[in-house]
Each structure stands twice: as C-alpha cells, then as structure tokens.
mmCIF file of C-alpha atoms and ligand atoms in Angstrom:
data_model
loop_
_atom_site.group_PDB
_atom_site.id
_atom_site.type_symbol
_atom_site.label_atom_id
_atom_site.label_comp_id
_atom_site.label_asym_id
_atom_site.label_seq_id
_atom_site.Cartn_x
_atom_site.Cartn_y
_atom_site.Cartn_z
ATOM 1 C CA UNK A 267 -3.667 -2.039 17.859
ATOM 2 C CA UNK A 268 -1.159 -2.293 15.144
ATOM 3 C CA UNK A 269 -2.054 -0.181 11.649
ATOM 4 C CA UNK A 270 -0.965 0.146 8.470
ATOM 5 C CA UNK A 271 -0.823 1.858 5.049
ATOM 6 C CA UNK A 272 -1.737 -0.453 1.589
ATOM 7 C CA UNK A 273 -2.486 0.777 -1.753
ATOM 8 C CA UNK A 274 -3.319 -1.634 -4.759
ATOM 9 C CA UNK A 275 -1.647 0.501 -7.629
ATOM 10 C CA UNK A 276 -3.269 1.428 -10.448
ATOM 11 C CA UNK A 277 -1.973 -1.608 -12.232
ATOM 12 C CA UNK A 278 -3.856 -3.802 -9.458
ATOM 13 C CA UNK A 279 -6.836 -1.521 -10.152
ATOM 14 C CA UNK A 280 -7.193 -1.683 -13.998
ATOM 15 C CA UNK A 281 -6.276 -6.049 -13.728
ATOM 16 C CA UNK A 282 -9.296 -5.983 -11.203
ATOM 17 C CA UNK A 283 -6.896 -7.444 -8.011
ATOM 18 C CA UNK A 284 -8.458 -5.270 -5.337
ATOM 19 C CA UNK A 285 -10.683 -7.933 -4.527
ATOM 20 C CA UNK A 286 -8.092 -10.368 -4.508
ATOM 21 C CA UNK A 287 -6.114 -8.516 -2.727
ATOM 22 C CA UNK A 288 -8.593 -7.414 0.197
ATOM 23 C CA UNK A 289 -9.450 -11.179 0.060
ATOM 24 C CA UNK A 290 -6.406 -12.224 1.261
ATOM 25 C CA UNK A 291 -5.941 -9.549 4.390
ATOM 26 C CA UNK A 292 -8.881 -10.461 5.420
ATOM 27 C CA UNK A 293 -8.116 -14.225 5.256
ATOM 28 C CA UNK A 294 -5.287 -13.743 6.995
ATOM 29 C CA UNK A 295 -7.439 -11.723 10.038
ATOM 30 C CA UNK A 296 -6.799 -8.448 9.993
ATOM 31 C CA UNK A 297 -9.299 -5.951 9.833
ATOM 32 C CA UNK A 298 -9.817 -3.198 7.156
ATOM 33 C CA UNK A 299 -10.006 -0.076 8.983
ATOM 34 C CA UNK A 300 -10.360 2.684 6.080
ATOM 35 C CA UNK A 301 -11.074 2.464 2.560
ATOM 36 C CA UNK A 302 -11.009 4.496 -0.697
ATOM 37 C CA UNK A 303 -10.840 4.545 -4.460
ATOM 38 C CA UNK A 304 -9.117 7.436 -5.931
ATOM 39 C CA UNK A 305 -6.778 9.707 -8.138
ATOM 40 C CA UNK A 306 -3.714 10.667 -6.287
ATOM 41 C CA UNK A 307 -3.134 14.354 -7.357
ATOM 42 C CA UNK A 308 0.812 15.008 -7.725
ATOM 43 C CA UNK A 309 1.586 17.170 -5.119
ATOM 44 C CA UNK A 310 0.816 13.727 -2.965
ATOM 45 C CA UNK A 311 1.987 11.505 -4.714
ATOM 46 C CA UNK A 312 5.439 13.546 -4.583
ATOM 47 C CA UNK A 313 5.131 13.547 -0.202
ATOM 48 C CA UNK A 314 4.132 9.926 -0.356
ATOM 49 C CA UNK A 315 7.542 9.166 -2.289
ATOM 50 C CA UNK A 316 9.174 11.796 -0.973
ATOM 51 C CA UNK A 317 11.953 9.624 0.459
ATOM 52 C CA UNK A 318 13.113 8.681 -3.329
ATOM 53 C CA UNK A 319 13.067 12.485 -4.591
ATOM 54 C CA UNK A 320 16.507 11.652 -5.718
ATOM 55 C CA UNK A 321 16.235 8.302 -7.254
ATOM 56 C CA UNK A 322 16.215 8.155 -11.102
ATOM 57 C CA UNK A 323 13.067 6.661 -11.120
ATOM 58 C CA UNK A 324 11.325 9.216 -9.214
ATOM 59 C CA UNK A 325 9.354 10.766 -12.291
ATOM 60 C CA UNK A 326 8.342 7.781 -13.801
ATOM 61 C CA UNK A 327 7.141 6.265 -10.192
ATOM 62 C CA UNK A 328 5.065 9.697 -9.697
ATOM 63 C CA UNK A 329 3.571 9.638 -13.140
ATOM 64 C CA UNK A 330 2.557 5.747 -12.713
ATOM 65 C CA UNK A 331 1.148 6.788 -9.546
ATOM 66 C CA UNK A 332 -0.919 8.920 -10.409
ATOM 67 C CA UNK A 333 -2.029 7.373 -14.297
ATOM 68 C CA UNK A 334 -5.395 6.007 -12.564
ATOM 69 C CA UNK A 335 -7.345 4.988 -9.303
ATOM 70 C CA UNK A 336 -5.271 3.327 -6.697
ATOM 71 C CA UNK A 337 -7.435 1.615 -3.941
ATOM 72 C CA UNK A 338 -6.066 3.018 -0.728
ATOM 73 C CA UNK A 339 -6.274 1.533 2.429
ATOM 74 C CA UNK A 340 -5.546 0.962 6.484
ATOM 75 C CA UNK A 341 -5.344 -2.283 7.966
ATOM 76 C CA UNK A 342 -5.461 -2.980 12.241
ATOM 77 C CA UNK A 343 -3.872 -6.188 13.630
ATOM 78 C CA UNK A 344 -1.035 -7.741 15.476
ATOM 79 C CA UNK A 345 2.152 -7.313 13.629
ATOM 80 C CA UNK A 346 0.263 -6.261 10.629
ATOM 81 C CA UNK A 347 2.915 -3.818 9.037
ATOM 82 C CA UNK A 348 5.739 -6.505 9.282
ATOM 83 C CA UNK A 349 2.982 -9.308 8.336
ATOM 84 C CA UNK A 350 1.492 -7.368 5.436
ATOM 85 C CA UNK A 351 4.966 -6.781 3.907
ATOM 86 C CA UNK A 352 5.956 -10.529 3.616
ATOM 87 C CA UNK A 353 2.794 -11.289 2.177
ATOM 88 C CA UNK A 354 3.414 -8.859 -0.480
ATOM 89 C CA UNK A 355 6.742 -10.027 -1.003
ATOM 90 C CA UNK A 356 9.992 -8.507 -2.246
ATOM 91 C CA UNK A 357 9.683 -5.463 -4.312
ATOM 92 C CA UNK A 358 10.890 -6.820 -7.501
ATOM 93 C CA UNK A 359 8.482 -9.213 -8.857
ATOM 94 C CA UNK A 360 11.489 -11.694 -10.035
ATOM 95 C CA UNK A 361 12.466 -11.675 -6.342
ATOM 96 C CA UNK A 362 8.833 -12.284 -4.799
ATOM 97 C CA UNK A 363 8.019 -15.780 -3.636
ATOM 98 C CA UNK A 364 5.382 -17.532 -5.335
ATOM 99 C CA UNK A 365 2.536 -17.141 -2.900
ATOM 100 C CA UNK A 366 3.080 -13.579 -2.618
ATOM 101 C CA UNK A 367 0.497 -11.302 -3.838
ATOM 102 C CA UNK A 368 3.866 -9.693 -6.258
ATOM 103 C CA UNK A 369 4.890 -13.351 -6.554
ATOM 104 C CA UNK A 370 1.410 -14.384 -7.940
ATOM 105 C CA UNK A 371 0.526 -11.094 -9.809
ATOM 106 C CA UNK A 372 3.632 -8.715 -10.116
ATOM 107 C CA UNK A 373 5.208 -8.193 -13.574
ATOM 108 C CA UNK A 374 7.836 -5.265 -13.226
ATOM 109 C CA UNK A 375 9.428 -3.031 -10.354
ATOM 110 C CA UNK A 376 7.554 -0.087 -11.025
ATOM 111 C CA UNK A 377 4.373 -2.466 -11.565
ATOM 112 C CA UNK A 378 4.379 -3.968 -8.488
ATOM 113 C CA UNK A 379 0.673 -4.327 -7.688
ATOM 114 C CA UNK A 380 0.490 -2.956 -3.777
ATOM 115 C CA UNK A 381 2.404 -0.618 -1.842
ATOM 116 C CA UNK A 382 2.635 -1.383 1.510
ATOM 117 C CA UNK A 383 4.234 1.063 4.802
ATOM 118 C CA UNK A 384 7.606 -0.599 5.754
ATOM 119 C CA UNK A 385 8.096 1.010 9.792
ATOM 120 C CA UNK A 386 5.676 2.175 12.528
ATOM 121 C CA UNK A 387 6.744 5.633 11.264
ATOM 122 C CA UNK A 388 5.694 5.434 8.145
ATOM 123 C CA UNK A 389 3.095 3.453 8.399
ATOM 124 C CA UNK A 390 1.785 6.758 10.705
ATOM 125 C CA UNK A 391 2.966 9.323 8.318
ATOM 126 C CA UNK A 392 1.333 7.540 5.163
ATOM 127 C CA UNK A 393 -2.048 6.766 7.023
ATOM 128 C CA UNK A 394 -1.821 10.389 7.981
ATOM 129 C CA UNK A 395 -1.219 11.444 4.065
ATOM 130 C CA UNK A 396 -4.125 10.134 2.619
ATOM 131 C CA UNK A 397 -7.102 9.555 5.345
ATOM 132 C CA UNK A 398 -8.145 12.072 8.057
ATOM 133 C CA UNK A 399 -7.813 11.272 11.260
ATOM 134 C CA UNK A 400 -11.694 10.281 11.973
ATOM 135 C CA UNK A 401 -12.197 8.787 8.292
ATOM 136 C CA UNK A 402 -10.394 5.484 9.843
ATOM 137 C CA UNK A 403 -12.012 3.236 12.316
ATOM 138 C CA UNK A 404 -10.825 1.275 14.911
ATOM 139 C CA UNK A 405 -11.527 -2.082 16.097
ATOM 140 C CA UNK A 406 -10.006 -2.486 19.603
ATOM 141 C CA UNK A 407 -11.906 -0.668 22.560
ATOM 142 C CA UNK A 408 -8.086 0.510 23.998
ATOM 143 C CA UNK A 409 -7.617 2.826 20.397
HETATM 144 P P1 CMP B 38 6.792 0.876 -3.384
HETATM 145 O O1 CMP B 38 6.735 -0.135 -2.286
HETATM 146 O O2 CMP B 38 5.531 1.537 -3.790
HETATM 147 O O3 CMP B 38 7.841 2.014 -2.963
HETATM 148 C C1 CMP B 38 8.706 2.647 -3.870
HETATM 149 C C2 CMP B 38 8.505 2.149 -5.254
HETATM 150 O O4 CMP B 38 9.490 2.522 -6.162
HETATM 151 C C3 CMP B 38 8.538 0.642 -5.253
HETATM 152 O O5 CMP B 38 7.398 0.145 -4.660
HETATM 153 C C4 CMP B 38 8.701 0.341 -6.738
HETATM 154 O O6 CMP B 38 7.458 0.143 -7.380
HETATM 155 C C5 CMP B 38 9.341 1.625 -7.255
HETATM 156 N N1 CMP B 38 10.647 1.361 -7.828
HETATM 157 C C6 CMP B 38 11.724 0.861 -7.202
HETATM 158 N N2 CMP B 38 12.746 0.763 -8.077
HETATM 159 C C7 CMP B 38 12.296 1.217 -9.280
HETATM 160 C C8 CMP B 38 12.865 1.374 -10.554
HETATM 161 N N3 CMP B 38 14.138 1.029 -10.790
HETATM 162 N N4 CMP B 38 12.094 1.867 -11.549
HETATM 163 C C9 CMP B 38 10.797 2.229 -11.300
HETATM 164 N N5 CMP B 38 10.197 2.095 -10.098
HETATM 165 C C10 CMP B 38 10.939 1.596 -9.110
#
C-alpha cells in the first residue's frame, strides 16, 4: 500500500494543530503508520531540503526547521501522497483553498503548517530520512 512522508512544522506544533491535523487524515481513512515528536538536528534538515540547497531561502527554511519540535509522520492508503497534498493545499498560504489545512491555518510561505512528500520517490527517500525501516508499521498483509 501507498505511503507517505508529513511533518506538522514547528509552527503547527507551537499553535497546537497536530491534533487537528492527524484528525483530518484520519477522517479522510488513511492510516497513520509511524509517529514522532522531535528536534530535527541540521545536518537533516539540510538532506531533507537538499533539493533547494540553492534557493535563497535555503538558510532561513533550515533554521525554521529546526527552531522547535516538528511532529513527523507516515501515512498508508490508496493514493495517499497525491491525496495528502491537495488536502494540504498550495504551498503559499494566499494560494491554498479554504478547506485546506494551509487554507484554514497557513499564514506565510515559510510558515506553512505541514510538509508533505510530493512523488513516490520522495515520499521513499523522506520516510527513509527520518524513521528506520522497522519503526513504521504496515497495515496491509501484502507489505
Ligand atoms: P515544503 O513543502 O516544506 O517544501 C519546501 C519549503 O520551502 C516549502 O514548504 C516552503 O515552506 C518553503 N519555501 C518556499 N518558498 C519560500 C520562500 N520564498 N521563503 C521561505 N520559505 C520558502
């Protein structure tokens, strides 16, 4: 089955969202396969954004990053990388449909509430970043 990588930022943290948030994948029927609070330390938090090393914004997205917990996470279900990412909505919180978890609760680009994988490959190569391989679960037998 289907998995992917969300994180509630540390803005979702400290505005107390993670319920919310886990609320609403649930809702919707997919199943949370591995959980955590934490810190990211730097040297991750540069991999996970590796992609952008060159963007302006790169130091100011690694220091946010890491300025408190994030609440990382792997959801399993059908579509559920494609699925997750419109019910975030659009990365820029002006641009997110109201019903979207940055629609309803986004205030700037860089506090955007919950990251979310955007391909198969990533969604592999973040999972694979922050959770060991037996420290997420799996709901269907054929896994
Ligand atoms: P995310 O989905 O976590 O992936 C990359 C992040 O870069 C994105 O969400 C935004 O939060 C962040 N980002 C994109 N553009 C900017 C910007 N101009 N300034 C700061 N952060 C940005």
């Amino acid at each position: 089955m289907e998995k992917t990588f969300l994180m509630v930022k540390p803005d979702g943290v400290q505005r107390n969202l993670v319920g919310e948030i886990v609320s609403r994948f649930e809702n919707k029927g997919f199943k949370l396969a591995g959980a955590k609070l934490m810190i990211i330390p730097a040297e991750l938090a540069e991999k996970h954004y590796g992609e952008h090393k060159d963007k302006p914004f790169f130091g100011e997205l690694v220091d946010f990053i890491t300025s408190g917990p994030v609440f990382a996470m792997v959801w399993e279900g059908e579509n559920v990388i494609a699925t997750a990412r419109q019910m975030m909505g659009s990365t820029k919180p002006q641009d997110a449909l109201p019903g979207t978890i940055r629609g309803d609760f986004g205030v700037t680009v860089g506090k955007n509430v919950i990251h979310g994988s955007d391909s198969p490959e990533s969604a592999e190569r973040e999972i694979g970043l922050f959770f060991e391989e037996d420290k997420v679960l799996s709901y269907d037998k054929n896994d």
